[in-house]
Short mmCIF file of C-alpha atoms and ligand atoms in Angstrom, two decimals:
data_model
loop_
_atom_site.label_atom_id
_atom_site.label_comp_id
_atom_site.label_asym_id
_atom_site.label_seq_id
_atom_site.Cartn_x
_atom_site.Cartn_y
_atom_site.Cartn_z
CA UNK A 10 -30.06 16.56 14.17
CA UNK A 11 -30.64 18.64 11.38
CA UNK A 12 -32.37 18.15 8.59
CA UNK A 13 -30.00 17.63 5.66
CA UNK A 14 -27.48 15.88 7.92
CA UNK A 15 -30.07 13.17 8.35
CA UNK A 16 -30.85 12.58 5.05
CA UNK A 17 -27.18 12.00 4.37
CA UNK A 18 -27.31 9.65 6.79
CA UNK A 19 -30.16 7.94 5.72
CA UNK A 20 -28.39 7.50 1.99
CA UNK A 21 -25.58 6.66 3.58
CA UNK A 22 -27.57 3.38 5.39
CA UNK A 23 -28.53 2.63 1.57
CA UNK A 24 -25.38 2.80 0.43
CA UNK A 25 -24.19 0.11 2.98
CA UNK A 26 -27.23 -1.62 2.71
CA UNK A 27 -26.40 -1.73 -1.30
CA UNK A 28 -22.72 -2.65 0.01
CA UNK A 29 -24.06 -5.83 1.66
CA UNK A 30 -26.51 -7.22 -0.79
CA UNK A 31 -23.80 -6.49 -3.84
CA UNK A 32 -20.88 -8.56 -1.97
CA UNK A 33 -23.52 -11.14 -0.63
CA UNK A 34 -24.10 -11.46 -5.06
CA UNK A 35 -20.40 -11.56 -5.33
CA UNK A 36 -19.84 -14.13 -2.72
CA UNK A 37 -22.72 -16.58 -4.35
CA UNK A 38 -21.07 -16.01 -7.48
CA UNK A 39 -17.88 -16.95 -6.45
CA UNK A 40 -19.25 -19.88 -4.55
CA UNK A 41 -20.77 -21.11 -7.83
CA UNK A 42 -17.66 -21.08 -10.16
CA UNK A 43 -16.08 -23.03 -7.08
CA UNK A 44 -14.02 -20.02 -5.93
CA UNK A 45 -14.68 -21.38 -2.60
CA UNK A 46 -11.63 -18.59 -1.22
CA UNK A 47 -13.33 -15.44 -3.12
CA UNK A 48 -16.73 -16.91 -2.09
CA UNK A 49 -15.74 -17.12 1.68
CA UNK A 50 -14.10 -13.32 1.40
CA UNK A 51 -17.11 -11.79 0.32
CA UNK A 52 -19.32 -13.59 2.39
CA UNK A 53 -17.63 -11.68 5.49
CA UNK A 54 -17.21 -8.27 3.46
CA UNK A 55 -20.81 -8.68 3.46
CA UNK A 56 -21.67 -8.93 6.97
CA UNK A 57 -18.97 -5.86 7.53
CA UNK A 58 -21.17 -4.29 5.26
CA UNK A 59 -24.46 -4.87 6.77
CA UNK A 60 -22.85 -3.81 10.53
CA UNK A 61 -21.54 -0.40 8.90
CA UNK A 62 -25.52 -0.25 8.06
CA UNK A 63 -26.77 -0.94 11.34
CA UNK A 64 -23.69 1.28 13.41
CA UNK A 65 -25.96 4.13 11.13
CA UNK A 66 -29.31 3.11 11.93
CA UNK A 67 -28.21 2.91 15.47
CA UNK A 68 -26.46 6.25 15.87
CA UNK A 69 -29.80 8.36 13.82
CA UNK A 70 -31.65 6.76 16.38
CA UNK A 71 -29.93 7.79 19.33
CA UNK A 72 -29.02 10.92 18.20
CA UNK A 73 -33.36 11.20 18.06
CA UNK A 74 -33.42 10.95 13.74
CA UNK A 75 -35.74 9.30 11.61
CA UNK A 76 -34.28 6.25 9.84
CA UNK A 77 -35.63 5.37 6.84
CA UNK A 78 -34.84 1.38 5.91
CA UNK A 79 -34.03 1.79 2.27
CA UNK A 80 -35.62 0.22 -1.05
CA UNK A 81 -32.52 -1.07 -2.89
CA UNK A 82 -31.87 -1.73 -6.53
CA UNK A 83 -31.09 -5.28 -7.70
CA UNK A 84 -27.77 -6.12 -6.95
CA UNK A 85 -24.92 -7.23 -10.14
CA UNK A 86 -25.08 -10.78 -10.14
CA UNK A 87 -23.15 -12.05 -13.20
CA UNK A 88 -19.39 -11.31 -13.48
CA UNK A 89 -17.29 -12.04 -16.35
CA UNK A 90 -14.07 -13.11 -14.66
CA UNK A 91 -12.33 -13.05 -11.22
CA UNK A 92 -10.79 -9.54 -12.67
CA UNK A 93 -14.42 -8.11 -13.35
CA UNK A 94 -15.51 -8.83 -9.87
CA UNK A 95 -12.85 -7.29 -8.22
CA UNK A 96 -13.30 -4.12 -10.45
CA UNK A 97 -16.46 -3.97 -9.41
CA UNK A 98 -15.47 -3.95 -5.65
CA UNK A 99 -13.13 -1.38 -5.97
CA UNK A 100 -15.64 0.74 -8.26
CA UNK A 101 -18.16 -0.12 -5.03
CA UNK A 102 -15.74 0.62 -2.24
CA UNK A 103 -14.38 4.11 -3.98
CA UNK A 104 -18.35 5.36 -4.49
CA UNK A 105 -18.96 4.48 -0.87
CA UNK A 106 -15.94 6.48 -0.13
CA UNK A 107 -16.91 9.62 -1.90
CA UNK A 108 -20.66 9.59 -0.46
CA UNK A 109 -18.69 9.29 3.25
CA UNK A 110 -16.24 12.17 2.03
CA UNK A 111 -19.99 14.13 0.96
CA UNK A 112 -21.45 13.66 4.74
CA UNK A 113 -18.42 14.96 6.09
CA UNK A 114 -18.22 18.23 4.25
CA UNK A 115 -21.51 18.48 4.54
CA UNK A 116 -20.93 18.48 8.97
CA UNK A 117 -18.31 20.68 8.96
CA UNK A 118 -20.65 23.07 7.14
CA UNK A 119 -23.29 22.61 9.35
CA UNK A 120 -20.89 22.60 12.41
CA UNK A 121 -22.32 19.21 13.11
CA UNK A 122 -19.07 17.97 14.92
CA UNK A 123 -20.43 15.05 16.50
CA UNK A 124 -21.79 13.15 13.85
CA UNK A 125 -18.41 14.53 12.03
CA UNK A 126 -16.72 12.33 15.30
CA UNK A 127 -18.89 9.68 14.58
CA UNK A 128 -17.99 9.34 10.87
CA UNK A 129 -14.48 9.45 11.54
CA UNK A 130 -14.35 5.62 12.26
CA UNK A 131 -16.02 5.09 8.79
CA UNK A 132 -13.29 7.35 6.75
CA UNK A 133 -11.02 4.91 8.60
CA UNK A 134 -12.34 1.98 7.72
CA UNK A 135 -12.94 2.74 4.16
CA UNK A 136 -9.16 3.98 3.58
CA UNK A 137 -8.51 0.05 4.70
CA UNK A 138 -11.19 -1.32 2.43
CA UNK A 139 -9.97 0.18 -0.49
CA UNK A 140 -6.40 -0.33 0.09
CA UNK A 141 -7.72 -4.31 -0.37
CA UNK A 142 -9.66 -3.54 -2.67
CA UNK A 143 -6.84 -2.19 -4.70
CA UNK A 144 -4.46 -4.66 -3.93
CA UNK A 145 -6.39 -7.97 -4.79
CA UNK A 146 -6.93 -6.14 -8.10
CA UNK A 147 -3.39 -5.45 -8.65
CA UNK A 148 -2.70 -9.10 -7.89
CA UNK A 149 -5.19 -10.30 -10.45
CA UNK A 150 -3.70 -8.19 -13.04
CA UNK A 151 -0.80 -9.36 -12.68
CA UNK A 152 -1.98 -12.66 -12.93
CA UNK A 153 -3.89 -11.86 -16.15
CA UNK A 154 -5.78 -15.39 -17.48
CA UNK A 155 -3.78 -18.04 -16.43
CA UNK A 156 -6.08 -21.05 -14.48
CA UNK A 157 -3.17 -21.76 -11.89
CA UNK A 158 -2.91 -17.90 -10.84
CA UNK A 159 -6.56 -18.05 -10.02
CA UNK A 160 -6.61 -21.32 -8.38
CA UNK A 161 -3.74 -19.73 -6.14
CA UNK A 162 -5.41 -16.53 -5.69
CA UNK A 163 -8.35 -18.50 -4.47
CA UNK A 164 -6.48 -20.60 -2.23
CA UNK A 165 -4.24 -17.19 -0.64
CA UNK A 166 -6.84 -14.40 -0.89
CA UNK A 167 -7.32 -14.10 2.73
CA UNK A 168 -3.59 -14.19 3.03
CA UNK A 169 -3.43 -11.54 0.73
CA UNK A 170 -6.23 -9.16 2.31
CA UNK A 171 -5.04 -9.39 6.10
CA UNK A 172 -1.84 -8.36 4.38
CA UNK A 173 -2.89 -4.71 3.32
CA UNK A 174 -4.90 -3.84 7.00
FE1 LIG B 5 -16.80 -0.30 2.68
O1 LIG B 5 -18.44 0.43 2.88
FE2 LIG B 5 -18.94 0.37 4.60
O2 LIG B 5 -18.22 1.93 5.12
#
């Protein structure tokens, strides 16, 4: 594998790494202000997060690559509202999408073709994650401040998300 393609790869493990820990934040938060339905989704965004990590470290290694298991940088923990959160996901979800969009260019430069296969699945994956993404937010717009369009959200998010896929 060569050199430069690795190293994308390697940021790219951060980058889902990052993805994990930041929903795992989201989730507690969520879980704290009794947002038991926003809690639950990111809970499992996180763990999709962490496997996109490990599908990574698994390919550079079979592919005879060096991983490198990432530092990461502390994670947002505090939110303002159910609308900041969900900004923040899409903000997350749109970065991770550009960095994917980066490794792929950067493949079909290199005529790396197989680890341009390989990332097909995640340019797949992330046009469904940020279709969510941008739908919950939508929703929540819509439903501005009011108490009894969060509590519903809450209660109908997962309704909501299978929705999009
Ligand atoms: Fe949604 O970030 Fe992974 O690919």
């Amino acid at each position: 594998m060569k050199t430069k393609i690795q190293d994308l790869l390697n940021d790219q493990i951060k980058y889902e790494a990052s993805a994990s820990m930041q929903y795992l934040a989201m989730a507690s938060w969520a879980d704290n202000k009794g947002f038991s339905g926003v809690a639950d989704f990111f809970y499992a965004q996180s763990e999709e997060e962490k496997a996109h990590m490990t599908k990574l470290v698994k390919f550079v290694n079979e592919r005879g690559g060096e991983v490198t298991i990432p530092q990461l940088d502390k994670p947002l923990d505090r939110f303002e509202n159910l609308n900041a959160l969900f900004e923040h996901f899409l903000k997350s979800e749109m970065f991770v999408t550009e960095q994917i969009n980066k490794v792929i260019f950067e493949c079909l430069q290199l005529k790396d073709y197989n680890v341009h296969n390989f990332m097909q699945w995640y340019v797949t994956e992330q046009l469904e994650e940020e279709s969510t993404a941008r739908t919950l937010l939508d929703k929540l717009n819509i439903i501005g401040s009011d108490k009894t369009g969060h509590y519903l959200f809450d209660r109908d998010i997962n309704t909501i998300a299978t929705a999009t896929e």
